[in-house]
Coordinates of C-alpha atoms and ligand atoms in Angstrom, one line a residue:
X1 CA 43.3 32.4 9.7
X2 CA 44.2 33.2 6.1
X3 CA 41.3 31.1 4.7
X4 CA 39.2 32.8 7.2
X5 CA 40.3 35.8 5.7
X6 CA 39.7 34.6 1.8
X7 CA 35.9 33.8 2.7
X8 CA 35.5 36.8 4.8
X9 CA 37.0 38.9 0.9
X10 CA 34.3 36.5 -0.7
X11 CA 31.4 36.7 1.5
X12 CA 32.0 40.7 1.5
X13 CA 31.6 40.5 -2.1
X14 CA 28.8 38.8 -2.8
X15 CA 26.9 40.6 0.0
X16 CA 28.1 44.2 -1.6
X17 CA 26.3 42.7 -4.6
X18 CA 23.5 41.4 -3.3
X19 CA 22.7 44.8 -1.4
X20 CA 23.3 47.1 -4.4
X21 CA 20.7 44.6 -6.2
X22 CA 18.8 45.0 -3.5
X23 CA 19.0 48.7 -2.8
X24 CA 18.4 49.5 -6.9
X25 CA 15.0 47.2 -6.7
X26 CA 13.7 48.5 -3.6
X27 CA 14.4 52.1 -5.2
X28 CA 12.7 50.8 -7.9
X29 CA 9.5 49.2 -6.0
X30 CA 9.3 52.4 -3.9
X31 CA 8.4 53.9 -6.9
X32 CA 4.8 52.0 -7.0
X33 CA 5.3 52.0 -2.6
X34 CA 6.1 48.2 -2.9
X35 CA 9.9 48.7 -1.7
X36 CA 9.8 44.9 0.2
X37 CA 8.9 43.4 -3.2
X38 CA 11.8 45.0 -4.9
X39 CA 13.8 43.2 -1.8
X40 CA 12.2 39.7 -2.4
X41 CA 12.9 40.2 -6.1
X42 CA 16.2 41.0 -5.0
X43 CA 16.7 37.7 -3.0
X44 CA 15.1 35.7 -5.7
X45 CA 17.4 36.8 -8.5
X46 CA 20.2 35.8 -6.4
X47 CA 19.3 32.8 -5.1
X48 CA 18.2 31.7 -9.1
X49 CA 21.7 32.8 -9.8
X50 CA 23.6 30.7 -7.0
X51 CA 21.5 28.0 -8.7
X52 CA 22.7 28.5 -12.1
X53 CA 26.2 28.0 -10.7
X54 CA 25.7 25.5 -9.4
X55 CA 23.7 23.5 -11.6
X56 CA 26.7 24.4 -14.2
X57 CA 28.9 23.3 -11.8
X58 CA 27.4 20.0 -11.4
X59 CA 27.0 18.9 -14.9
X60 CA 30.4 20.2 -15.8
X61 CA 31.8 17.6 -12.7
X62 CA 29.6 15.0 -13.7
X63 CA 29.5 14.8 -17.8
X64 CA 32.0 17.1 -19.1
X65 CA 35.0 17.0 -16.7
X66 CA 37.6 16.9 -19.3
X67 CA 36.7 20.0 -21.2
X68 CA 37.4 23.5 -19.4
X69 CA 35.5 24.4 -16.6
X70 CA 32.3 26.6 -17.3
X71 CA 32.7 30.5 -17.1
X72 CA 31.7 31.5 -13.4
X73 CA 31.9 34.8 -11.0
X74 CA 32.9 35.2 -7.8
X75 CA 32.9 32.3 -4.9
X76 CA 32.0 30.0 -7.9
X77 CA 35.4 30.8 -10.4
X78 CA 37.3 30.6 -7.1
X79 CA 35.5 27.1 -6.6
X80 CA 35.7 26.3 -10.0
X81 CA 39.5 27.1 -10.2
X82 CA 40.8 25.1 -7.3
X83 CA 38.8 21.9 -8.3
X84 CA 40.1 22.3 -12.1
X85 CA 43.5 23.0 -10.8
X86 CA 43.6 19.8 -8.3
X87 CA 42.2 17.7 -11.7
X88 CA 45.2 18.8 -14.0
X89 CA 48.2 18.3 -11.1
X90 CA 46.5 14.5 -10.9
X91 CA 46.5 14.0 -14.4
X92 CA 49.8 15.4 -14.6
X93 CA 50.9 12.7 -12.0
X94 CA 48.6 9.9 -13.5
X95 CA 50.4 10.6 -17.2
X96 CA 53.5 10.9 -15.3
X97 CA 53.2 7.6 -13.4
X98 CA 51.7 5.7 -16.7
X99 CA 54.6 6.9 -19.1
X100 CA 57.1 5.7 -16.2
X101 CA 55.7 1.9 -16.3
X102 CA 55.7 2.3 -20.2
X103 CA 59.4 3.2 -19.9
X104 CA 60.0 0.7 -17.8
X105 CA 57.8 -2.2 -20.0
X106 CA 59.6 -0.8 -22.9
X107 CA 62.9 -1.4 -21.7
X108 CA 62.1 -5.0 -20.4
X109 CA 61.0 -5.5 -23.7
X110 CA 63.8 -5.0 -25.2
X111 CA 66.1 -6.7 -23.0
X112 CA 67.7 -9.7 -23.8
X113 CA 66.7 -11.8 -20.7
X114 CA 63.2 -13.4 -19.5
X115 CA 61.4 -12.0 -16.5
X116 CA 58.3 -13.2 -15.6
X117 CA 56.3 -11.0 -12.5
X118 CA 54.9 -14.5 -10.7
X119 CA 52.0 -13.9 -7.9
X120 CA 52.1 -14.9 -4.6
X121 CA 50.1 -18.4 -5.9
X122 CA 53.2 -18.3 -8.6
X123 CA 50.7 -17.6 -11.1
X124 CA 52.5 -15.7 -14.1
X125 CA 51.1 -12.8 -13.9
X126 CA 53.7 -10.4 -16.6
X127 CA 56.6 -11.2 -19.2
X128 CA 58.1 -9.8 -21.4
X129 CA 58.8 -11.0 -25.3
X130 CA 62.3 -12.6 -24.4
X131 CA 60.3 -14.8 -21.8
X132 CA 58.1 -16.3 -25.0
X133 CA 61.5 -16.9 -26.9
X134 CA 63.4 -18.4 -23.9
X135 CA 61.0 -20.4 -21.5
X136 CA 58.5 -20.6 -24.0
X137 CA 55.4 -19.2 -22.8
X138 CA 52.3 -18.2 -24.8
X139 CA 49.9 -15.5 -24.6
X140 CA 47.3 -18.1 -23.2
X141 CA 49.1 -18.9 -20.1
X142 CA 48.4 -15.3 -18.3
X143 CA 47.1 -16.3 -14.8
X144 CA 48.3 -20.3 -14.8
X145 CA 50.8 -21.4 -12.2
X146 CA 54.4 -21.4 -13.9
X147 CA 54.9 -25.1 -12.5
X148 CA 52.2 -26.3 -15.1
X149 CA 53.4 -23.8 -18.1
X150 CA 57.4 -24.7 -17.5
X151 CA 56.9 -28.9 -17.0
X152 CA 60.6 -29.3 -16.7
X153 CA 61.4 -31.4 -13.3
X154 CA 64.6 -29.7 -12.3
X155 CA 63.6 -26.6 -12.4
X156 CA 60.4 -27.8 -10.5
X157 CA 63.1 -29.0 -7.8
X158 CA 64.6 -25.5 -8.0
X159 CA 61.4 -23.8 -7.7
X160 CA 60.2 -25.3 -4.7
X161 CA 63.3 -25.5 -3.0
X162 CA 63.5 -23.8 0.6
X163 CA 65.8 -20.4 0.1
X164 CA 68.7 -21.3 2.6
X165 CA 69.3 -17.9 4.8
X166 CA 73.1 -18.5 4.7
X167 CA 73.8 -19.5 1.6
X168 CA 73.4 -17.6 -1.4
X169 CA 71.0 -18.6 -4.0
X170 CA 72.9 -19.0 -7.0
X171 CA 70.1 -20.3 -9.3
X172 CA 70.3 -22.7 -12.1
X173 CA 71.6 -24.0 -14.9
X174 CA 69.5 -26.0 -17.7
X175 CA 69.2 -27.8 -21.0
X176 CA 66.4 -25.3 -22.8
X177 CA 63.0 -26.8 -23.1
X178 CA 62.2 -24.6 -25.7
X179 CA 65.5 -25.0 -28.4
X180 CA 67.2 -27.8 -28.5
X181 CA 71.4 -27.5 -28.1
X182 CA 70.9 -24.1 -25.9
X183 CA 71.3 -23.6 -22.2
X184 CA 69.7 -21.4 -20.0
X185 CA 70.4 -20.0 -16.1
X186 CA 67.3 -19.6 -14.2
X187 CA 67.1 -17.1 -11.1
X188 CA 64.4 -16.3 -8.7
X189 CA 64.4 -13.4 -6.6
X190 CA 62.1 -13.2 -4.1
X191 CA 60.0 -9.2 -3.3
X192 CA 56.8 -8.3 -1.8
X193 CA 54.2 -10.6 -0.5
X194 CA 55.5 -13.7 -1.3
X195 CA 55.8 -12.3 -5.1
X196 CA 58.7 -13.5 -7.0
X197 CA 60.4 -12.2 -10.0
X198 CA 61.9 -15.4 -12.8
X199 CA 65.0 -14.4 -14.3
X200 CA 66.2 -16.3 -17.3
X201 CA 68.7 -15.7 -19.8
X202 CA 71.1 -18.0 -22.5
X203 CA 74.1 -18.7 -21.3
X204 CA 74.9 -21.4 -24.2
X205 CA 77.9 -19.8 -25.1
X206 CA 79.2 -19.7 -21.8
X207 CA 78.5 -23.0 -21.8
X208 CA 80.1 -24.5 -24.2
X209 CA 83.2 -22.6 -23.5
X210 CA 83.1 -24.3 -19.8
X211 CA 82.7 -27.6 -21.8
X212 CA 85.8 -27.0 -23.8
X213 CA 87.6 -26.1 -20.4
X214 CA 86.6 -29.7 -18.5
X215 CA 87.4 -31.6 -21.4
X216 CA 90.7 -30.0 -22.0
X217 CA 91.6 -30.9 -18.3
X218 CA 90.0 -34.5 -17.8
X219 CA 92.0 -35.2 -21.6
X220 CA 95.3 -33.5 -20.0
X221 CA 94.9 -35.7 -16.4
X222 CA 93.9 -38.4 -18.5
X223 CA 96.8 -38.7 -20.7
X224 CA 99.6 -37.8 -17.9
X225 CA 98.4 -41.1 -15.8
X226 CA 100.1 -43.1 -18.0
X227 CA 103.2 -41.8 -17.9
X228 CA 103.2 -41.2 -14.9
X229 CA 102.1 -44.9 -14.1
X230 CA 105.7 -45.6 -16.1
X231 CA 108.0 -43.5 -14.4
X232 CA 106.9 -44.4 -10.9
X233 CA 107.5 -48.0 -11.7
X234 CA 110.9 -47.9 -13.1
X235 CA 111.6 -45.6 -9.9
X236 CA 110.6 -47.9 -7.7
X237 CA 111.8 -50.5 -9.3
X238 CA 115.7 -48.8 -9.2
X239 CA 115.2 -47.5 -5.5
X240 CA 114.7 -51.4 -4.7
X241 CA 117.8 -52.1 -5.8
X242 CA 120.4 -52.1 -3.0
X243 CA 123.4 -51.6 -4.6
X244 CA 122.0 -48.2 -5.8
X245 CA 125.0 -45.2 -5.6
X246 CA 124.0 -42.9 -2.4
X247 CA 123.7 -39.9 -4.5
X248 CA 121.5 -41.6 -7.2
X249 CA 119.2 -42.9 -4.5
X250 CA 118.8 -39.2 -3.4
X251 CA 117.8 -37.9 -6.7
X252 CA 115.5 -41.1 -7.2
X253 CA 113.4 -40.4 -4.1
X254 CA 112.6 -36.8 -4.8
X255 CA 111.5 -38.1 -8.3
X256 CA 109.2 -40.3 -6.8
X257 CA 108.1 -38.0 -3.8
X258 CA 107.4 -35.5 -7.0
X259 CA 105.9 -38.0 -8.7
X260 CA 103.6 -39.1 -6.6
X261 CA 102.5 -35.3 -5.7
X262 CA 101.6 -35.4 -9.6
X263 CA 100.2 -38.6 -9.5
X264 CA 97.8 -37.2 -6.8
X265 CA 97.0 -34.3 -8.3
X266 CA 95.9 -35.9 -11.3
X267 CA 94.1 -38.5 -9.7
X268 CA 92.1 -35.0 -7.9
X269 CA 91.7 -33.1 -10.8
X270 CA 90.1 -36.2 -12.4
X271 CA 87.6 -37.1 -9.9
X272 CA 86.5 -33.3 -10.1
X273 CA 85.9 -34.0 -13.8
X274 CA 84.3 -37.0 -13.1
X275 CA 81.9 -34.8 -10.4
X276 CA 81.4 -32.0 -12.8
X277 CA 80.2 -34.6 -15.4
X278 CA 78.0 -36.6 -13.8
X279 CA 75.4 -34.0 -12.6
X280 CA 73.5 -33.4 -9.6
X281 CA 71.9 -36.3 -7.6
X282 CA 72.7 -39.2 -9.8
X283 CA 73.0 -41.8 -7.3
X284 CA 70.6 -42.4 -4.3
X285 CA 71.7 -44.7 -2.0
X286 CA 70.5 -44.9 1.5
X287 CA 73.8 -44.4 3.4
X288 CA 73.8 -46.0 6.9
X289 CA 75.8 -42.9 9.0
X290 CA 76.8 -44.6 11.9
X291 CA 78.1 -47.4 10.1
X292 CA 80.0 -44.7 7.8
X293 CA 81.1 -42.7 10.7
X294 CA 83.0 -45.9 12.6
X295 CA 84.6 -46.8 9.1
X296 CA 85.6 -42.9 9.2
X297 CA 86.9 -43.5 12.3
X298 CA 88.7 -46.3 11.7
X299 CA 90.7 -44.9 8.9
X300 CA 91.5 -41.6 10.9
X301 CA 93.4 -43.8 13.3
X302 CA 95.4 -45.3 11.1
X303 CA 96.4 -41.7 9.3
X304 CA 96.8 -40.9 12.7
X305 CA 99.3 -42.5 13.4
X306 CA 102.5 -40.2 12.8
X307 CA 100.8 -37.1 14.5
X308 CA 99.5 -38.8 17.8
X309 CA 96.5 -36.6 17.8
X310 CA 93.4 -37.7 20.6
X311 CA 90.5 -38.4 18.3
X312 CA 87.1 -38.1 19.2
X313 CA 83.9 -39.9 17.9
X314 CA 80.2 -38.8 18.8
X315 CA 77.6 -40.1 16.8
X316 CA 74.1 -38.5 18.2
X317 CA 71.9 -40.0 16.0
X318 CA 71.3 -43.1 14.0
X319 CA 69.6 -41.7 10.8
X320 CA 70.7 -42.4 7.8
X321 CA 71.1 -40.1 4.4
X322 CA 70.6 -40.8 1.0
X323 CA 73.0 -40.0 -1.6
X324 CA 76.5 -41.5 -3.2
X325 CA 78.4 -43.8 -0.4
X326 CA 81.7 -43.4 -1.9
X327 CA 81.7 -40.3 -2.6
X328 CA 80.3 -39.1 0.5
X329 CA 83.0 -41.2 2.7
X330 CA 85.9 -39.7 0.2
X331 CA 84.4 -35.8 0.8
X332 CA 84.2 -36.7 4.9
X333 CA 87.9 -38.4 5.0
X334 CA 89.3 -35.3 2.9
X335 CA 87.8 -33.3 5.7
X336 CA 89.4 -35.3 8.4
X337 CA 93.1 -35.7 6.7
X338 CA 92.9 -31.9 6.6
X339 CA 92.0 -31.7 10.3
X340 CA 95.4 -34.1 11.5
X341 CA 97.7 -32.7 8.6
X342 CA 96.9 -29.2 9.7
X343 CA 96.7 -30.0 13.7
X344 CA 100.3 -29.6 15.4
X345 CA 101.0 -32.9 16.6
X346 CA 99.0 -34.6 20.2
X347 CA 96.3 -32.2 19.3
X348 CA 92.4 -33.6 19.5
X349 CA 90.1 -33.6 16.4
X350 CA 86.2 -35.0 16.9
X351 CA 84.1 -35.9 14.5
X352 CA 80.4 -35.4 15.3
X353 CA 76.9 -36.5 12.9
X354 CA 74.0 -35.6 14.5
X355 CA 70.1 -34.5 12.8
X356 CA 67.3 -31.8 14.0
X357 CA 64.0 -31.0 11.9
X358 CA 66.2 -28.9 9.5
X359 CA 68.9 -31.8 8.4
X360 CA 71.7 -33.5 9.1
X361 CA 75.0 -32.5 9.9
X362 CA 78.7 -33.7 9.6
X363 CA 81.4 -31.9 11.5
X364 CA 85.2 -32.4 12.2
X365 CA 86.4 -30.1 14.7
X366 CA 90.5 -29.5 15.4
X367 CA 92.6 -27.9 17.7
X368 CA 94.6 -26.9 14.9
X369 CA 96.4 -24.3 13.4
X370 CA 92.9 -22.6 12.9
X371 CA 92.4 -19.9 9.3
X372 CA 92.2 -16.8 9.6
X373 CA 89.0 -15.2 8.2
X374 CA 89.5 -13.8 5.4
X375 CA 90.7 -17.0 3.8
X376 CA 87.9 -18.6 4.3
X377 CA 85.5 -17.6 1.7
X378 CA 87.8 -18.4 -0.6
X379 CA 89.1 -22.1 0.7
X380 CA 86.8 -24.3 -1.9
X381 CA 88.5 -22.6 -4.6
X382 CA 90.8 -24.8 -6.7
X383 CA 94.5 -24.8 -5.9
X384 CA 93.6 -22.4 -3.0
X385 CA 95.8 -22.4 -0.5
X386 CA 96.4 -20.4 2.6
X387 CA 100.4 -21.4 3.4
X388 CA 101.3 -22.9 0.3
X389 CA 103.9 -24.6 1.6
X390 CA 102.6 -26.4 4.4
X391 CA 100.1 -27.8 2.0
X392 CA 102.8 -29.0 -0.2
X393 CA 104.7 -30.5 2.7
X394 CA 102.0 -32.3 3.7
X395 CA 101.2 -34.1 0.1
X396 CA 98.2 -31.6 -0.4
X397 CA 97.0 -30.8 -3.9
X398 CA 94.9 -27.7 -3.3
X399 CA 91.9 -29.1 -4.8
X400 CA 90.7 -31.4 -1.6
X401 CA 88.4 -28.8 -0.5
X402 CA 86.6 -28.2 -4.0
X403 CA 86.2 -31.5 -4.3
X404 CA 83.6 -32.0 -0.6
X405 CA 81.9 -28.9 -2.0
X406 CA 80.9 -30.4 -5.2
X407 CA 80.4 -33.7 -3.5
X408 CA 77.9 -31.4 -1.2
X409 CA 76.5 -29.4 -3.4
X410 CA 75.4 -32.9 -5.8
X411 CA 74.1 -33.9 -2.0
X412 CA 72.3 -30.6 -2.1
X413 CA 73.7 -29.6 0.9
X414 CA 76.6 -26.9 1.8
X415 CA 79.7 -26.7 3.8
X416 CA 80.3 -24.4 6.7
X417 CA 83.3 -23.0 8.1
X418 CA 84.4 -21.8 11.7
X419 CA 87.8 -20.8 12.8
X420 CA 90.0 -19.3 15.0
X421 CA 93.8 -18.7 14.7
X422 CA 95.6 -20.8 17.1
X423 CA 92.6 -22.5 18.5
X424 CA 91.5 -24.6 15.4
X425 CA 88.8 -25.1 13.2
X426 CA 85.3 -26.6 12.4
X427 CA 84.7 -28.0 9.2
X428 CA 80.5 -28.9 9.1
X429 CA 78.7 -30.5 6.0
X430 CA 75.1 -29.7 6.1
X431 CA 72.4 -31.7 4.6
X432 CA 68.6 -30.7 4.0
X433 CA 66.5 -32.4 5.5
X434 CA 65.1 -34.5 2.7
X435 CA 68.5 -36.0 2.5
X436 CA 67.7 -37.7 6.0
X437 CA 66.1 -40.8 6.8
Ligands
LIG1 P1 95.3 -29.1 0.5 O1 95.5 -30.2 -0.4 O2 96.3 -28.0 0.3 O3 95.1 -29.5 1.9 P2 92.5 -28.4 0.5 O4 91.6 -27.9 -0.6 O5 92.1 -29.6 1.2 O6 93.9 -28.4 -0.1 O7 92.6 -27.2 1.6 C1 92.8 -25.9 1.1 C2 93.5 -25.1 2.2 O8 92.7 -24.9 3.3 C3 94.7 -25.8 2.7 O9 95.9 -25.5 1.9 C4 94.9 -25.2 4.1 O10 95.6 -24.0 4.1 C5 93.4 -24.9 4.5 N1 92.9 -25.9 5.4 C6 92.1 -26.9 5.1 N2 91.7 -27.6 6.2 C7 92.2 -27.0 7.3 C8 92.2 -27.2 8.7 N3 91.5 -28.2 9.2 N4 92.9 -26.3 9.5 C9 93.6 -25.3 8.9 N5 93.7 -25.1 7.6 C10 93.0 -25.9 6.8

């Protein structure tokens, strides 16, 4: 109704103009008894006008739309007005929009850290400067896949690597490509249609710090074997004796008990060395399972022994999986010591290996003491433990459990965890299914 309104006002207008031109030509025309042609004059003039606006109209839209509008009357200005008035809000909003992305190019500029936009064909299709000093890429590769500019075969492993759903994609860490002696940590995250965003930034630093760490520990655990190799030895060696004084033998036997708790822990804390040294997927060996599972088996019984636990074998398929046989068979009997030493006694444990198109899988199940949840993010961390002294009763270290996840994780494969308190729990290794044969 209100617009109605406006071109009723406008139409009223232009038709009390048109009239008084009228009225003053016919007046006019009367005088020589031609009133009609003072009225078709009338109509003329007006309809020349209307052209004039709107042939000014027109060549002000088409050729000159970025200088003020031309200098109209009546339904034309009001024309004129609304169109010139809808062109500056959109170039407000277009300036707007283009000074945002500056900002935002401006500040990736002058961050630190590579990104590179990558397509939904991983073509690299933006980066900023950093990405030029860090991953090395040149003005000329605009538009080629980032697989043929960055020809560095772990991080082609990386990049085509399935995103697992339940674990979290942690990204990686690399010897640069680009400078020699720096490290980098690569991260892809994953937006849009299939677009992906390449994170990279030097961690070098942080690197050589972690270095300094390992080495201080595999030195330490190195040097206190020896020692340790000594005292156990001489203790033995008196606790043989049978003439030993009662209360001597006492003191002797918690030596060697704490001995040996520090022999163990050393021997742990050097094999984690030894696994954070000898990076991802050295060895390959084709791993026969089934055979692996009955040696597993085999051993189980015989740490069985003390707790008469019912123990359970099931193995549901006869693939086999590539990857480090000892290490593998130590990750898989820490998982199944665990499962007796924290099972009250004539409990049942099963260990299960089975496949399906995504993997294989490894699982020890108890009817143990079970962990309550909110421990279990936090069980692969070193020396965690969630009743400290059971563990220590029990021989435990603390570091069992980090160990199997950096055995899994050089397998490329993850550990889940289930568990209920009182009921027990259900330790699973999972392995992709390129691990399989
Ligand atoms: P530990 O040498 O103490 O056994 P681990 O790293 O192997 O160290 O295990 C860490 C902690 O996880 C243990 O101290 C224990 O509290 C808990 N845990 C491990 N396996 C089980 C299990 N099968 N049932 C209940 N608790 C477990």
């Amino acid at each position: 109704m209100p617009q109605f309104l406006t071109l009723w006002r406008f139409f009223n207008k232009e038709l009390i103009k048109f009239l008084s031109l009228a009225g003053a030509l016919m007046l006019l025309g009367a005088l020589w008894g031609q009133a009609l042609w003072g009225f078709v004059g009338a109509l003329v003039i007006t309809l020349l006008l209307q052209w004039r606006a709107m042939y000014l109209l027109y060549t002000w839209l088409r050729f000159n739309s970025h200088e003020p509008p031309p200098n109209l009357r009546g339904i034309w200005a009001s024309v004129v007005y609304t169109i010139y008035r809808l062109q500056t809000s959109e170039r407000l909003a277009r300036e707007n929009l283009v000074s945002i992305v500056e900002r935002g190019r401006a500040s990736l500029a002058a961050l630190d850290e590579a990104f590179v936009l990558l397509d939904h064909d991983s073509l690299a299709a933006w980066w900023n400067p950093a990405a030029e000093r860090i991953l090395g890429l040149q003005p000329g590769d605009q538009g080629r896949s980032i697989l043929n500019v960055i020809r560095n075969p772990e991080f082609h492993e990386y990049f085509q690597r399935k995103p697992q759903s339940d674990t979290p994609h942690d990204g990686i860490k690399l010897a640069s490509w680009v400078n020699e002696n720096q490290f980098i940590q690569c991260e892809i995250t994953r937006f849009g249609k299939n677009e992906r965003l390449l994170i990279a930034y030097d961690i070098t630093r942080l690197h050589h710090l972690e270095q300094v760490r390992k080495d201080f520990i595999a030195n330490v655990s190195h040097e206190l074997r020896t020692p340790l190799t000594v005292l156990a030895g001489y203790l033995e060696t008196y606790l043989d004796q049978d003439d030993l004084n009662p209360r001597w033998r006492r003191g002797f036997s918690q030596m060697q008990q704490q001995t040996r708790r520090m022999t163990n822990l050393v021997n742990d804390l050097l094999m984690l060395s030894r696994l954070e040294r000898t990076g991802a997927n050295l060895v390959k060996q084709e791993i026969n399972m089934p055979a692996l599972m009955g040696q597993l088996f085999a051993d189980a019984e015989a740490y069985n022994a003390d707790y008469g636990h019912q123990l359970h074998l099931d193995i549901d398929s006869l693939s086999h999986l590539i990857g480090s046989e000892q290490e593998i068979a130590s990750a898989f009997g820490n998982l199944i010591t665990n499962a007796i030493k924290y099972t009250p006694k004539h409990g049942s444990i099963n260990l299960r290996w089975w496949t399906d198109e995504q993997g294989g899988y490894f699982s020890v199940t108890d009817s143990g003491i079970g962990i309550e949840q909110s421990h279990i993010p936090r069980l692969t961390e070193r020396f965690y433990r969630v009743d400290s002294g059971r563990s220590r009763e029990s021989g435990g270290t603390g570091l069992g459990l980090a160990i199997v996840k950096h055995v899994l994780l050089q397998h490329d494969a993850y550990l889940s965890i289930t568990s209920t308190v009182g009921k027990g729990s259900t330790f699973t290794a999972v392995f992709p299914s390129e691990r399989i044969l």
